[in-house]
XYZ file of C-alpha atoms in Angstrom:
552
model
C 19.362 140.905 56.840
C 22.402 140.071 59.272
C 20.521 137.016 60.809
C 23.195 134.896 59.817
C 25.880 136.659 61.040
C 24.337 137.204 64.615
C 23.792 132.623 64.197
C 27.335 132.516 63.756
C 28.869 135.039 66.604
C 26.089 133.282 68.774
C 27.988 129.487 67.798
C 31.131 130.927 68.559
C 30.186 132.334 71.894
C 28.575 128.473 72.729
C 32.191 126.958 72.565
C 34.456 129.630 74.160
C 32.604 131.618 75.801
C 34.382 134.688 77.807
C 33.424 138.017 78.662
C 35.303 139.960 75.580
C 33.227 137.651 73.058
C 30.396 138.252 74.870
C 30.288 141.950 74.364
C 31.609 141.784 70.756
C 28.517 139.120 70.194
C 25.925 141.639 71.225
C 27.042 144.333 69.764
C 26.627 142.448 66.316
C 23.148 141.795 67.719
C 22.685 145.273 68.278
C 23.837 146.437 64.778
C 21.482 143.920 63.276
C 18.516 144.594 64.918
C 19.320 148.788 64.066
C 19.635 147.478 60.502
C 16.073 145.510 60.882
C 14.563 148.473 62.100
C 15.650 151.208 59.534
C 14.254 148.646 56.642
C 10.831 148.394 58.709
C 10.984 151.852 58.998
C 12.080 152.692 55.695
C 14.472 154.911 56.542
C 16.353 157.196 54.407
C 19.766 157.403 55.835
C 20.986 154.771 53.524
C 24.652 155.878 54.899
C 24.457 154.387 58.028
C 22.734 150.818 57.037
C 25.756 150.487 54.181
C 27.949 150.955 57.359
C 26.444 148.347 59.390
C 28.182 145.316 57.517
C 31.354 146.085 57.760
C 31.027 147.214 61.622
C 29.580 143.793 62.484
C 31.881 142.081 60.042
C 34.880 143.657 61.860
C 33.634 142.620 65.550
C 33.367 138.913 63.962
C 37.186 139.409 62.919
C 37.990 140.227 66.873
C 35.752 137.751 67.847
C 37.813 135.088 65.514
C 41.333 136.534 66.407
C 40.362 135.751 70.326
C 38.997 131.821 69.788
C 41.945 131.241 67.683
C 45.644 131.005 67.316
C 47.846 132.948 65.567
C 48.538 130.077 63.133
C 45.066 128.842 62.339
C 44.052 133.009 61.783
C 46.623 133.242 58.674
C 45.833 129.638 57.550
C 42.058 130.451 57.476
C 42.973 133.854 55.337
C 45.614 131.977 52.987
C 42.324 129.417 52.420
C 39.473 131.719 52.107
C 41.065 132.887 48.726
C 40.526 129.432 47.055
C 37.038 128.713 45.724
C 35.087 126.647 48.176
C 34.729 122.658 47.857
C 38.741 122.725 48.594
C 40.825 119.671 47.356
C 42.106 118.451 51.326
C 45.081 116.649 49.429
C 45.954 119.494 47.527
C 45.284 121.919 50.024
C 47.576 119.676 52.453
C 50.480 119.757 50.341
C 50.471 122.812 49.405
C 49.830 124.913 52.536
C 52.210 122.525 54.604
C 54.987 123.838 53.225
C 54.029 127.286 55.060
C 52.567 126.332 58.386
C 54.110 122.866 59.609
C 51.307 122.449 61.899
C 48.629 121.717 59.096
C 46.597 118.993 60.256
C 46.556 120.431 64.076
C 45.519 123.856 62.499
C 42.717 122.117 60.476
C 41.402 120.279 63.642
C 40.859 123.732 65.549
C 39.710 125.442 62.317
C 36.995 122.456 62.007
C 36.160 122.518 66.052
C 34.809 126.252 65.674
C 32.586 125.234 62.468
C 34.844 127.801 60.516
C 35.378 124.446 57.910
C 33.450 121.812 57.651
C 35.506 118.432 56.898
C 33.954 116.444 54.009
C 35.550 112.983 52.742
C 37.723 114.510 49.735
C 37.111 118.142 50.429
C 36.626 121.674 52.697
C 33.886 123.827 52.859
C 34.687 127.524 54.500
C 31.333 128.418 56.690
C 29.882 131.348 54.351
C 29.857 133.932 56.912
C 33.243 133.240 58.261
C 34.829 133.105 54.587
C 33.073 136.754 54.339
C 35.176 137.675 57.077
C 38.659 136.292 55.935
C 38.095 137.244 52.674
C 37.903 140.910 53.521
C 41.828 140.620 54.748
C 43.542 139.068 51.624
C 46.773 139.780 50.314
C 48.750 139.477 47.567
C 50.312 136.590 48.836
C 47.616 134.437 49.427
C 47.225 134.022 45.539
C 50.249 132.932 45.052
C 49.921 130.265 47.155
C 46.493 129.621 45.581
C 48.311 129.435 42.020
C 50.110 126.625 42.995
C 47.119 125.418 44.397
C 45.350 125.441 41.205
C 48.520 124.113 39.613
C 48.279 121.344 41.196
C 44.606 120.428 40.865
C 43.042 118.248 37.606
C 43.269 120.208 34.175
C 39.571 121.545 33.468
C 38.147 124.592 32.138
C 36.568 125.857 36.286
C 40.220 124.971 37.577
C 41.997 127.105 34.578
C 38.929 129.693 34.952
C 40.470 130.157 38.785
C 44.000 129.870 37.987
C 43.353 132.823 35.555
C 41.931 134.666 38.643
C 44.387 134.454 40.933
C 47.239 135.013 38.539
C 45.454 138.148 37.779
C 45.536 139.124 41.667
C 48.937 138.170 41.748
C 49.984 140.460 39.462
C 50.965 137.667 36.806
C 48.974 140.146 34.288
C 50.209 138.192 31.055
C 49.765 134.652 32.100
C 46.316 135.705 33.437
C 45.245 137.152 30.028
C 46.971 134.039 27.950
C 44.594 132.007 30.532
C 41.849 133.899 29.661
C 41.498 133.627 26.366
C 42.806 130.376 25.826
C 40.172 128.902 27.764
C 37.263 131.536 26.784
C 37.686 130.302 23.622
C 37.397 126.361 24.032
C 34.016 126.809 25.630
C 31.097 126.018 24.508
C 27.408 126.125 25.940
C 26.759 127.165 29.410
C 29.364 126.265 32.185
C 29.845 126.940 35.919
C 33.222 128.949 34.958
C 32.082 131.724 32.685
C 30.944 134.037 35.757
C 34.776 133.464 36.958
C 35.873 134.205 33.148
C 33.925 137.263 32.825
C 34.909 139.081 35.955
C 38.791 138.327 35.453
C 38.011 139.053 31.652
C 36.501 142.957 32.744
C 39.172 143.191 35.121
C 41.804 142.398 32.314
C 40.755 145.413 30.126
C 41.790 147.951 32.682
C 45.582 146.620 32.777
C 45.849 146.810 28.780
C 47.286 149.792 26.885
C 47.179 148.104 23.838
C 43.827 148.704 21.944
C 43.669 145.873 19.592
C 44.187 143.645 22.914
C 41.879 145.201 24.565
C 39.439 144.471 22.143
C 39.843 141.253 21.632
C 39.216 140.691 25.094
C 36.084 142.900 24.969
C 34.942 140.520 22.005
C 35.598 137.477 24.118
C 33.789 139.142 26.637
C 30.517 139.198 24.286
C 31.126 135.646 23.661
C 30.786 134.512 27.178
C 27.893 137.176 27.621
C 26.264 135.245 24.884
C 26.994 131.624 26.893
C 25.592 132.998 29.501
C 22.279 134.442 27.818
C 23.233 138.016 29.007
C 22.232 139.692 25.739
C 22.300 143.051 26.307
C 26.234 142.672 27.596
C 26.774 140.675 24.450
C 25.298 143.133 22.105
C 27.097 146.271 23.996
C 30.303 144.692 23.594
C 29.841 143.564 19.972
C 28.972 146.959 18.843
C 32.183 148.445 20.628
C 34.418 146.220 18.845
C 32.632 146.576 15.972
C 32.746 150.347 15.696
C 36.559 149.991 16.095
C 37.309 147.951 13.669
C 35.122 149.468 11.151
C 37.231 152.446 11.915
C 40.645 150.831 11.745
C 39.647 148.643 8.245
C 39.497 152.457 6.739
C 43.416 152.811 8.170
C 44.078 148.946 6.877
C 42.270 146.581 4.950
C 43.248 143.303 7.088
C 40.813 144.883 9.978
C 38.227 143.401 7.298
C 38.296 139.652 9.046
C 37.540 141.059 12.181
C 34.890 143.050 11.023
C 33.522 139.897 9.485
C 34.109 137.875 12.712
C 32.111 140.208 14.778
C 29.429 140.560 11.901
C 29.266 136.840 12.435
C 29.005 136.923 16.430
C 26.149 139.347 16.107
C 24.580 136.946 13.687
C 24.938 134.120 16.598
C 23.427 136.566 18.986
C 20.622 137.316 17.195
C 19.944 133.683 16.134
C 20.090 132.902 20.033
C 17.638 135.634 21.012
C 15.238 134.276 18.647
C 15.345 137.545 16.379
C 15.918 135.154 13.110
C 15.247 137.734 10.449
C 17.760 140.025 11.682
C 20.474 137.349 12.316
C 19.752 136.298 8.850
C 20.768 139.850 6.886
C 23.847 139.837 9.454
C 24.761 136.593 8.186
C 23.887 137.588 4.481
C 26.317 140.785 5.210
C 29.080 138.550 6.728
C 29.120 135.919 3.664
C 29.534 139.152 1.580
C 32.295 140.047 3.430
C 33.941 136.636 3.562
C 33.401 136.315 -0.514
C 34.916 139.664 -1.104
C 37.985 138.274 0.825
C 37.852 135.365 -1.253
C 37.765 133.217 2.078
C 36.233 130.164 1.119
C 36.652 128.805 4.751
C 34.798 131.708 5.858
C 32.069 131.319 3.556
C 31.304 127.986 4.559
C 31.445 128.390 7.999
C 28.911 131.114 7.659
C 26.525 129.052 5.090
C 26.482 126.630 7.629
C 25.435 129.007 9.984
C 22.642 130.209 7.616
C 21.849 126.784 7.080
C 21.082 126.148 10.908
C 19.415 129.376 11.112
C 16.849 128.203 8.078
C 16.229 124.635 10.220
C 14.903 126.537 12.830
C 12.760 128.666 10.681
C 11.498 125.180 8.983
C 12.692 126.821 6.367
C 14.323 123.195 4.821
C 14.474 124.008 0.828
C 17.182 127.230 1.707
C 18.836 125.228 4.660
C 19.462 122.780 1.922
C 20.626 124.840 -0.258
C 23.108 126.072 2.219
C 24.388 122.560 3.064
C 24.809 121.881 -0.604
C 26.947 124.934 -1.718
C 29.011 124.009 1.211
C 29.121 120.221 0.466
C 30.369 122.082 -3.469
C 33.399 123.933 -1.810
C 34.612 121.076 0.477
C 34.426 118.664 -2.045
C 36.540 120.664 -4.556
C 38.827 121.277 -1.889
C 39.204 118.213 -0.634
C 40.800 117.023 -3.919
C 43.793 119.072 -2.963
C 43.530 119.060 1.218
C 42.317 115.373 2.023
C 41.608 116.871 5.536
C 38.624 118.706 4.274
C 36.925 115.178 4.237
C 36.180 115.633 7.607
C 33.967 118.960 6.707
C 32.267 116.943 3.909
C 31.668 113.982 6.611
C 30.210 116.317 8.713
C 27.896 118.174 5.770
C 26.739 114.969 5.054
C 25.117 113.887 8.523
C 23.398 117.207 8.609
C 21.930 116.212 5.395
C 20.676 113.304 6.989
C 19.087 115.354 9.634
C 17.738 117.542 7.566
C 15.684 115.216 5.250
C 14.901 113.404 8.777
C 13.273 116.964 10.009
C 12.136 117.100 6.380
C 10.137 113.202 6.735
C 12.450 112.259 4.051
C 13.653 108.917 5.377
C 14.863 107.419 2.860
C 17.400 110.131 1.608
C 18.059 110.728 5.878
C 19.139 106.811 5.880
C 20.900 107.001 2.677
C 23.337 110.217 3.745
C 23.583 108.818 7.170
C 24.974 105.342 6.023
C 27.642 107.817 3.953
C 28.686 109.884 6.760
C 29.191 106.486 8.804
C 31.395 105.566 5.282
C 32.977 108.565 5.218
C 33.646 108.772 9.552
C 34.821 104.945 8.683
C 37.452 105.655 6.412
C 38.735 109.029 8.497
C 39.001 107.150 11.536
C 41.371 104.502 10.320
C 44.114 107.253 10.185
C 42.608 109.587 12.479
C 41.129 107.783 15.516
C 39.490 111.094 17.042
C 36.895 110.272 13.825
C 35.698 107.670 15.641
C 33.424 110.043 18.119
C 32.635 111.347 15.065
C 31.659 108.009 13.559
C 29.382 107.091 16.882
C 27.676 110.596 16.707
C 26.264 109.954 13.150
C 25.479 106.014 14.378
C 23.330 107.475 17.182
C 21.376 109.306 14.510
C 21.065 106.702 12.612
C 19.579 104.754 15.601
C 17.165 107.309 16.133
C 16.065 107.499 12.486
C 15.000 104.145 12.953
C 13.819 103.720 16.527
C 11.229 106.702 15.393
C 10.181 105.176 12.602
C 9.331 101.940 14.381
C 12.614 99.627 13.012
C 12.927 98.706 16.109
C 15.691 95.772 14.903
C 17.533 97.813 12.636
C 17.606 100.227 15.835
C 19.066 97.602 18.185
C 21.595 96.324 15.398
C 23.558 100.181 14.718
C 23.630 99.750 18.464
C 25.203 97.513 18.847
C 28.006 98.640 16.358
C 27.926 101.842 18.762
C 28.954 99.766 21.578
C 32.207 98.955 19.487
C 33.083 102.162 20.065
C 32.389 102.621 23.484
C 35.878 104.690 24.477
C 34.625 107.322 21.936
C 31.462 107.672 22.432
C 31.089 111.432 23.268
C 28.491 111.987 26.683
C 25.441 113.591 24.576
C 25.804 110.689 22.406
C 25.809 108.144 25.084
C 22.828 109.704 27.059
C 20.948 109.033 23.461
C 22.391 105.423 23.025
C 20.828 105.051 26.811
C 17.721 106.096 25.629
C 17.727 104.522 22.322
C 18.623 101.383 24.036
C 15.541 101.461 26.814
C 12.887 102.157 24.359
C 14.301 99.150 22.186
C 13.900 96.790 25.421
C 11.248 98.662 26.274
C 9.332 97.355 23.413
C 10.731 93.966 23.666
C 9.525 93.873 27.224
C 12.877 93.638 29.042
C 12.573 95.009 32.454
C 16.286 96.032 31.574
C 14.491 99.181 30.020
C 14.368 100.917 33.164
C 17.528 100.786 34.442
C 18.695 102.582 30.889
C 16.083 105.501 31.079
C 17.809 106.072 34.786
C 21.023 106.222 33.255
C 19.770 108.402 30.363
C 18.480 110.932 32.857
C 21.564 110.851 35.082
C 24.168 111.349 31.917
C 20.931 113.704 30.876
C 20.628 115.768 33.856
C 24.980 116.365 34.428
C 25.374 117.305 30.745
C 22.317 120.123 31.113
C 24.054 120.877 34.610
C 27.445 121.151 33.620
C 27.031 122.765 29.867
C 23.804 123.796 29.432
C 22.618 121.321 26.309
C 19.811 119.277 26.544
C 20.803 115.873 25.104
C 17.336 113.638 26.236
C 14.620 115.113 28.502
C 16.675 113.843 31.250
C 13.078 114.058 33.761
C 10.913 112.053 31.133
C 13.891 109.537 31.097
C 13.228 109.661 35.202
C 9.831 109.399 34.681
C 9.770 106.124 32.336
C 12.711 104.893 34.964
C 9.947 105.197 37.708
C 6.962 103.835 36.039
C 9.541 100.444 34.576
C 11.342 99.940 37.580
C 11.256 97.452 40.299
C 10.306 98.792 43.703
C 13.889 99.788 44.813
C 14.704 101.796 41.754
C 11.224 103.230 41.477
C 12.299 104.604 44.752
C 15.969 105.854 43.417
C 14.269 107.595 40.610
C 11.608 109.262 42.350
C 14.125 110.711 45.055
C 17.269 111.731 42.114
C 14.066 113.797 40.554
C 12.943 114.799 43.831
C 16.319 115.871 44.572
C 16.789 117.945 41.325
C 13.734 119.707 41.963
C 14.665 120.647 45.130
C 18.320 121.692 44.423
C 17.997 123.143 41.237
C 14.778 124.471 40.614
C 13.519 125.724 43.995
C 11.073 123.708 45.223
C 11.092 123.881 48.550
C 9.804 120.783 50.214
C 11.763 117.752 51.180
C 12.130 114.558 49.793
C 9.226 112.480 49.517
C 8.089 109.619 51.815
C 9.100 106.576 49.462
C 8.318 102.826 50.983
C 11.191 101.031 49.270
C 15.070 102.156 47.566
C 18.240 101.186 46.626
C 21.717 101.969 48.098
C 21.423 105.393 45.826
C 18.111 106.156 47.512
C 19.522 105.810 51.014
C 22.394 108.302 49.833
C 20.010 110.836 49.293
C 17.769 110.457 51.849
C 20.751 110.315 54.496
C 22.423 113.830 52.889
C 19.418 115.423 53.394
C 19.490 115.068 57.024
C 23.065 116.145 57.011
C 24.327 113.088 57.756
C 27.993 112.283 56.082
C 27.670 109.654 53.319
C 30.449 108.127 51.366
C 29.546 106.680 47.496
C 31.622 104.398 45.358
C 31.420 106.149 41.558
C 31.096 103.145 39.386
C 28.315 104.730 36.502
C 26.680 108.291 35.321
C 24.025 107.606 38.124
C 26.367 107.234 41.429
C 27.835 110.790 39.864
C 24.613 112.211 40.023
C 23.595 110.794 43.172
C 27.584 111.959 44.246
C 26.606 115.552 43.189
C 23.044 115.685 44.415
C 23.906 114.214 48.047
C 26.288 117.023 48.166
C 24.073 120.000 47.222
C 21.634 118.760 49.867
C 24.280 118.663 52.784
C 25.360 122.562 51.425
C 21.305 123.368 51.788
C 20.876 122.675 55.415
């Protein structure tokens, strides 16, 4: 249970050892093996094994207060605030300012394996960051503010900025940070467990009870994201049972009603219970018609319209589409910017009569989407990722229904548009591309399924949607390639077993690889490997190298 606490006092001891340490090391050997014990023993007092990580936990905070200076002790607390993978430039200029001595105090920080020095980053030893962790201030986030500050705009960055404002006190900026970025999510990402706990944190500091349930709302969207249903559902029905109290008091409560009608629709839809997110989306588009929000209603047809594809239910999910088509068209003669709606109707009509095995009509409202992206993108450029999205389908329409040269020529025109070309949609122009020289016999084929996978694998990582079966892309890289990448592909999959899905052996024996191989193959015996990022598969290789240094 406190195995690696004892491995760590034990290191320390190894490179200053003195008689003080010594006695503070085995008496966190003795308090572990008491713990080990009482669990083999089962025993009951449940008070005293709570107790025991703390008491060792404070003997490792003597231990680290004797091996090291003053300087490098409040350094190491100031750092084990930040999240870990810390920017060294960053962290440099920011924490200079505070203790002159930075570099020096890094060096002895790095010489007791409390950090571990990688080429562009930190990495606080787990049980040592425990430690320092447990004597933060204040202060320490508001040097981590700047910090964050500082760092590349992204939604995990702006996740921990929210955090530490929150700590700081900064109540308001936290909360605008909150919700501002809650709401641009989408799918699964890395920063909605740092979201949610600043988001629960968040309700206690508001007096305000509309504000606090907004953020209890947003807090059922990023439940949802993260597939915690029950959460979701418990904080829908909260907010919902206000505002169907408050719309009695005043009718504008009515949209939020109608939102949250909406989210429970999504939740439902999500958890596979499709009748019941169908009458909550039948009750919603009530609401929304009453109001006489046209927005609203199509928004929520399209919803229904989605909902039906996944029932196979095609002749009411194209009804849906076309009622909505009806309204944005009508519109549109007064608000040009509705076009992009209608655009966007339009290529799900495609897809639909593609589901349907309509191919004709699918090609047919796919080449007037592309029209429609065309025109919208000569005043709008932003259309153009638009433009490629509808492309790709197109491309796919006809690489599965064996046009294998009208495939390769949309392509092409895809390529055009490479700047815009969103990541999903490249992962599926990979593809698209190594089946086409796949059937043409290029051996070119196999070095586009590897880059399919890679894009593949770092969009399911990073946001949860699966754009191509990133491992059958692997797979058909393997069986195409030439020895070396045979032997990349086999060790990237190998790798993302290993790292993401458990598996606990090693990499496999493999005869022959590339550059990328080597990468891999040298992480996993901890040895420090630099990679120049030129594609999607150095990023993964980039990623995966460092997951298998963090394992050992």
């Amino acid at each position: 249970m406190f195995e690696k606490y004892v491995e760590f006092a034990r290191s320390i001891l190894e490179k200053k050892e003195n008689e003080e340490i010594r006695k503070l090391v085995e008496e966190i050997e003795d308090l572990s093996n008491k713990a080990k014990k009482m669990l083999e023993d089962e025993s009951e007092d449940v008070g005293d094994l709570i107790d025991i990580g703390p008491k060792i936990r404070e003997n490792l905070r003597k231990i680290l207060e004797l091996v090291l200076s003053k300087e490098a002790f409040e350094l190491a607390r100031c750092l084990a605030v930040l999240n870990d993978g810390i920017a060294k430039d960053v962290a440099k200029e920011v924490y200079s300012q505070m203790f002159k001595s930075y570099p020096t105090l890094i060096d002895e920080l790095t010489s007791m394996n409390i950090l571990t020095e990688r080429t562009l980053t930190l990495r606080f030893n787990e049980v040592a960051k425990e430690v320092f962790e447990d004597l933060e201030e204040r202060d320490f986030h508001k040097l981590a503010i700047e910090y964050y500050e500082k760092l590349t705009d992204s939604f995990e960055n702006r996740s921990y900025l929210a955090y530490h404002c929150l700590k700081a006190g900064e109540i308001d900026r936290a909360f605008e940070l909150f919700m501002d970025t809650a709401n641009k999510l989408y799918g699964r990402h890395p920063c909605i467990g740092t979201l949610i706990e600043v988001g629960e944190k968040l309700i206690k500091h508001m007096k305000d009870d509309d504000t606090r349930c907004r953020i209890i709302g947003t807090l059922g969207n990023l439940y949802l994201m993260s597939k915690k249903y029950n959460e979701a559902e418990t904080n829908y029905r909260t907010v919902l049972n206000y505002y169907s109290k408050k719309i009695k008091e005043d009718p504008k409560y009515a949209k939020f009603v109608a939102g949250v009608l909406n989210n429970l629709g999504n939740l439902y839809f999500a958890k596979g219970e499709l009748e019941k997110a169908e009458s909550t989306y039948i009750e919603c588009l009530r609401m929304k018609m009453d109001m006489n929000d046209e927005d609203g209603v199509v928004s929520i047809l399209l919803s229904l319209a989605d909902l039906y594809m996944a029932k196979e239910d095609y002749d009411n999910a194209e009804k849906c589409f076309h009622d909505a088509l009806r309204i944005e068209l009508r519109k549109s003669k007064e608000d040009r910017s509705k076009m992009t709606n209608v655009a966007s109707i339009v290529n799900n009509l495609g897809f639909l009569y593609s589901r349907k095995g309509d191919l004709e009509r699918a090609e047919r409202f796919y080449k007037e989407a592309i029209r429609l992206y065309s025109e919208l993108s000569k005043d709008n450029p932003e259309m153009l990722s638009n433009l490629t999205t509808v492309l790709s389908n197109l491309s796919s329409l006809y690489m599965s229904s064996g046009n294998i040269d009208e495939a390769m020529k949309v392509l092409e025109v895809i390529k055009e548009h490479w700047d815009a070309i969103p990541p999903d949609v490249k992962a599926t122009f990979y593809l698209n591309l190594a089946k086409g020289l796949e059937n043409r016999g290029d051996a070119k084929a196999a070095e586009f399924y590897l880059k399919a996978g890679a894009l593949g694998f770092m969009i399911f990582r990073n946001y949860g949607i699966t754009a191509v079966n990133f491992m059958h892309c692997l797979d058909k890289a393997e069986q195409l390639g030439d020895d070396k990448l045979k032997g990349d592909a086999k060790l990237i999959k190998s790798a993302i077993m290993k790292v993401y899905y458990g598996v606990k052996s090693g990499l496999p024996e493999v005869s022959s690889y590339g550059k990328r191989g080597e990468i891999l193959v040298k992480a996993q015996k901890g040895e420090v490997v630099n990679i120049e990022i030129n594609d999607e598969v150095d990023m993964v290789v980039y990623v995966l190298a460092n997951e298998l240094a963090m394992q050992r």
